Coordinates of N, CA, C and O in Angstrom, one line a residue:
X16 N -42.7 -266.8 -16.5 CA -41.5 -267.7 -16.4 C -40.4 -267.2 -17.3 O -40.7 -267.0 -18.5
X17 N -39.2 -267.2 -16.9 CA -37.9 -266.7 -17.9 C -37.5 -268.0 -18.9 O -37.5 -269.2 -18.7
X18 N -37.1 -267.2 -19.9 CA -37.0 -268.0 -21.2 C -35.6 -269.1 -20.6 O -34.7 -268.7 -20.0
X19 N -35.8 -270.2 -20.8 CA -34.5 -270.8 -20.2 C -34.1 -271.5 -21.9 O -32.9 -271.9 -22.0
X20 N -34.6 -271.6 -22.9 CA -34.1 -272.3 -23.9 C -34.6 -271.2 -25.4 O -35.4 -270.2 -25.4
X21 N -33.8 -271.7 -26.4 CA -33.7 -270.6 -27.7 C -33.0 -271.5 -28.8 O -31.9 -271.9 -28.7
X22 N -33.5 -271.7 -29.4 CA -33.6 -272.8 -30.6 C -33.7 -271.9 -32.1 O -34.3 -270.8 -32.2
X23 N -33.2 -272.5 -33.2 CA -33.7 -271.8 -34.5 C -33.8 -273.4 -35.2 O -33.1 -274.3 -35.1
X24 N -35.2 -273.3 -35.9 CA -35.5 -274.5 -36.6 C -35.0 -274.5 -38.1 O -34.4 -273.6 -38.6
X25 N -35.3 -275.6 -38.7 CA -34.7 -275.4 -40.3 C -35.1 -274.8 -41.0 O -36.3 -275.1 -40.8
X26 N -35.0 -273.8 -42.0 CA -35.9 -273.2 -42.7 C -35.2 -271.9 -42.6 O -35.6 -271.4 -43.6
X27 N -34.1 -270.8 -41.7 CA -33.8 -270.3 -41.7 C -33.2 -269.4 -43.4 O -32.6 -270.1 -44.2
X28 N -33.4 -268.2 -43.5 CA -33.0 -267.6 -44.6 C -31.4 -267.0 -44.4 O -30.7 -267.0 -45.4
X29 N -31.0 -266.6 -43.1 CA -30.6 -266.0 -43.3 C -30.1 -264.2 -43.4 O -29.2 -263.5 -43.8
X30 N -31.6 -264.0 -42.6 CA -31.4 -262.4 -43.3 C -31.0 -261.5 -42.4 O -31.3 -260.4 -42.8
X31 N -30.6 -261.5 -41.2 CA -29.7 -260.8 -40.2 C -30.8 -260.5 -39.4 O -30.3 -260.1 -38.4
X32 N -32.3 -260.3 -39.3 CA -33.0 -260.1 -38.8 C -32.5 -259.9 -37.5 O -32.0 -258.8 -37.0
X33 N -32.7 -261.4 -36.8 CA -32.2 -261.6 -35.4 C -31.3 -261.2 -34.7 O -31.3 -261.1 -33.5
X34 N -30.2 -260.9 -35.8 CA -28.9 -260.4 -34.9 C -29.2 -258.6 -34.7 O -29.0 -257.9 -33.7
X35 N -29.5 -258.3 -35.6 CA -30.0 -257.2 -35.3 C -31.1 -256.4 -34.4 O -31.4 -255.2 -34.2
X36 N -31.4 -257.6 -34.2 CA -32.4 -256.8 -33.1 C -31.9 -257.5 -31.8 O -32.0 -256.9 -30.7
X37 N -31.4 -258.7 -31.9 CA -30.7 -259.0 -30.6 C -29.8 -259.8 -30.5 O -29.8 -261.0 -30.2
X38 N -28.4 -258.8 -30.9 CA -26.9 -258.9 -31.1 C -26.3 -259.9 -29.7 O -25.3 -260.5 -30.0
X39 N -26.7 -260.0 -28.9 CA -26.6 -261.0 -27.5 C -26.4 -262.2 -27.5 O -25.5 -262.8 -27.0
X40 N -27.8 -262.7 -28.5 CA -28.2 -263.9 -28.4 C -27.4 -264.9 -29.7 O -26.7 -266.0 -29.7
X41 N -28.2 -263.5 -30.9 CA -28.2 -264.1 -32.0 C -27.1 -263.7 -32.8 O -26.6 -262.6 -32.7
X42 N -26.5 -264.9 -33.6 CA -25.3 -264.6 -34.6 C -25.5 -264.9 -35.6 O -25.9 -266.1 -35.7
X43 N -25.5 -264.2 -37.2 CA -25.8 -264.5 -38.5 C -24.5 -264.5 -39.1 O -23.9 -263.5 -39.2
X44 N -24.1 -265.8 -39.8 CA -23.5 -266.2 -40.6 C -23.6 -266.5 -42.2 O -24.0 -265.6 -42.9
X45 N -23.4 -267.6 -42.6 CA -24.4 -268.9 -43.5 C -25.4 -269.1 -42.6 O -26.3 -268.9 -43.5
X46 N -26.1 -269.2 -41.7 CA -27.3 -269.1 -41.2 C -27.4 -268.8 -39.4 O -26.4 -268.7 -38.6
X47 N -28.4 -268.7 -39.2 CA -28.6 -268.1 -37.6 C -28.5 -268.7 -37.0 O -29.1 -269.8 -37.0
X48 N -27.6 -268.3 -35.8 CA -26.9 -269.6 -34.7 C -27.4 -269.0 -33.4 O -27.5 -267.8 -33.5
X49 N -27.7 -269.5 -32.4 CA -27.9 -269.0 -30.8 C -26.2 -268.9 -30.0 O -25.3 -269.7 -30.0
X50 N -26.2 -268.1 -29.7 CA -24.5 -267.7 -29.2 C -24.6 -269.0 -27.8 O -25.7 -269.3 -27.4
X51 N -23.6 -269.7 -27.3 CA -23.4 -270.2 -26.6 C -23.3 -269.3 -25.1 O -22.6 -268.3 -25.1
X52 N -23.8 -269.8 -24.1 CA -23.5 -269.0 -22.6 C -24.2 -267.8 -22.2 O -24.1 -267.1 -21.2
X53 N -25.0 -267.6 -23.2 CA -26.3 -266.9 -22.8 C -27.1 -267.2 -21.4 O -27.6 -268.2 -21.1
X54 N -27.1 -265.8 -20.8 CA -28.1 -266.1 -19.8 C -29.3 -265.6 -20.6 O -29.4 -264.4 -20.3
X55 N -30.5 -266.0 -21.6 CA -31.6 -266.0 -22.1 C -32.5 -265.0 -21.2 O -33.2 -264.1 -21.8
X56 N -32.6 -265.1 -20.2 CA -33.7 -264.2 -19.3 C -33.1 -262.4 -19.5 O -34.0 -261.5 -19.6
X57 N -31.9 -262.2 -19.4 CA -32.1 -261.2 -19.2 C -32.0 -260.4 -20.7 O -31.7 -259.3 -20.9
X58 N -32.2 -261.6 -21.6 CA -32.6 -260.6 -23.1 C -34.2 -261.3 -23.5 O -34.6 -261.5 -24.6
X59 N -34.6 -261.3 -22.7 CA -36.4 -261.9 -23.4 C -37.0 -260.8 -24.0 O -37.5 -261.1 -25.1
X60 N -37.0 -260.0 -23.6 CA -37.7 -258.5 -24.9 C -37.0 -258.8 -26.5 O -37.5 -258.8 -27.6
X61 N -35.8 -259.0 -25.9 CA -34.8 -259.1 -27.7 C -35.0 -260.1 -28.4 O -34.8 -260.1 -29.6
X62 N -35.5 -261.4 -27.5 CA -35.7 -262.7 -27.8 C -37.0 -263.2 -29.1 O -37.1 -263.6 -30.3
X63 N -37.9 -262.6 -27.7 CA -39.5 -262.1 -28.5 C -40.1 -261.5 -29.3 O -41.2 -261.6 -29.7
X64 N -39.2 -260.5 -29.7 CA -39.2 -259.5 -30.5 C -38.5 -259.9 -32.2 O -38.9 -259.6 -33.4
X65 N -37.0 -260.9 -31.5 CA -36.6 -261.4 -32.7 C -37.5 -262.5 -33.1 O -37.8 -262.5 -34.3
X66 N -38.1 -263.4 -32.3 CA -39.5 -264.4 -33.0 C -40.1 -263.9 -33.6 O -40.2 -264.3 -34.7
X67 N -40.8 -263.0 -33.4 CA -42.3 -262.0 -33.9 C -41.7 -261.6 -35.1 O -42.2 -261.9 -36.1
X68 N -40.6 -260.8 -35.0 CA -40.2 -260.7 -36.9 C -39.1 -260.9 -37.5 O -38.3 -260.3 -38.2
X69 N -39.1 -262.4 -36.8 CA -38.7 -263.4 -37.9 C -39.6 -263.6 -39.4 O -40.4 -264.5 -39.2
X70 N -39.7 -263.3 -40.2 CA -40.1 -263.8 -41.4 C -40.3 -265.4 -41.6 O -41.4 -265.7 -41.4
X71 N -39.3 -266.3 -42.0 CA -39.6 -267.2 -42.1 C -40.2 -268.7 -40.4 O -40.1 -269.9 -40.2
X72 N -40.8 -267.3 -39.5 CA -40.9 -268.3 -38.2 C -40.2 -269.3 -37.6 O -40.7 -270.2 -36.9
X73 N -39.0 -269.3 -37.8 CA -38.1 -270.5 -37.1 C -37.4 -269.7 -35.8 O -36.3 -270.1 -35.4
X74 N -37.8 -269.0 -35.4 CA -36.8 -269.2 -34.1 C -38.0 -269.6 -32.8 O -39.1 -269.1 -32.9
X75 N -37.7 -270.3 -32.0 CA -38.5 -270.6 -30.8 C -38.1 -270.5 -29.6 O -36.9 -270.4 -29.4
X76 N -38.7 -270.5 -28.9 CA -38.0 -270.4 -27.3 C -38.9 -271.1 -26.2 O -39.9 -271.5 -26.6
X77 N -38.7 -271.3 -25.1 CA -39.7 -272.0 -24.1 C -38.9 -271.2 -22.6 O -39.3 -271.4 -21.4

């Protein structure tokens, strides 16, 4: 099933992880935002990949 949602929970550091591995989705500021107008499905490798090494575990998706 394609990721239809992408969330980052509280706890966020910070540390560009996300955007770096999936510049699409994710935007790092003062903290990690999900870009608005994303079609999510066609970055689920970048998605999954930014969860898995996240450090502090807050990003989720369904």
């Amino acid at each position: 099933m394609a990721i239809s949602r992408v969330w980052i929970e509280d706890g966020c550091i910070a540390c560009g992880n996300c955007e770096s591995v999936c510049p699409e989705v994710f935007t790092v500021s003062d903290h990690s935002e999900v870009r608005e107008g994303v079609v999510f499905a066609d970055f689920e490798a970048g998605i999954k990949q930014a969860a898995d090494e996240c450090p502090v575990e807050v990003i989720k998706f369904e």
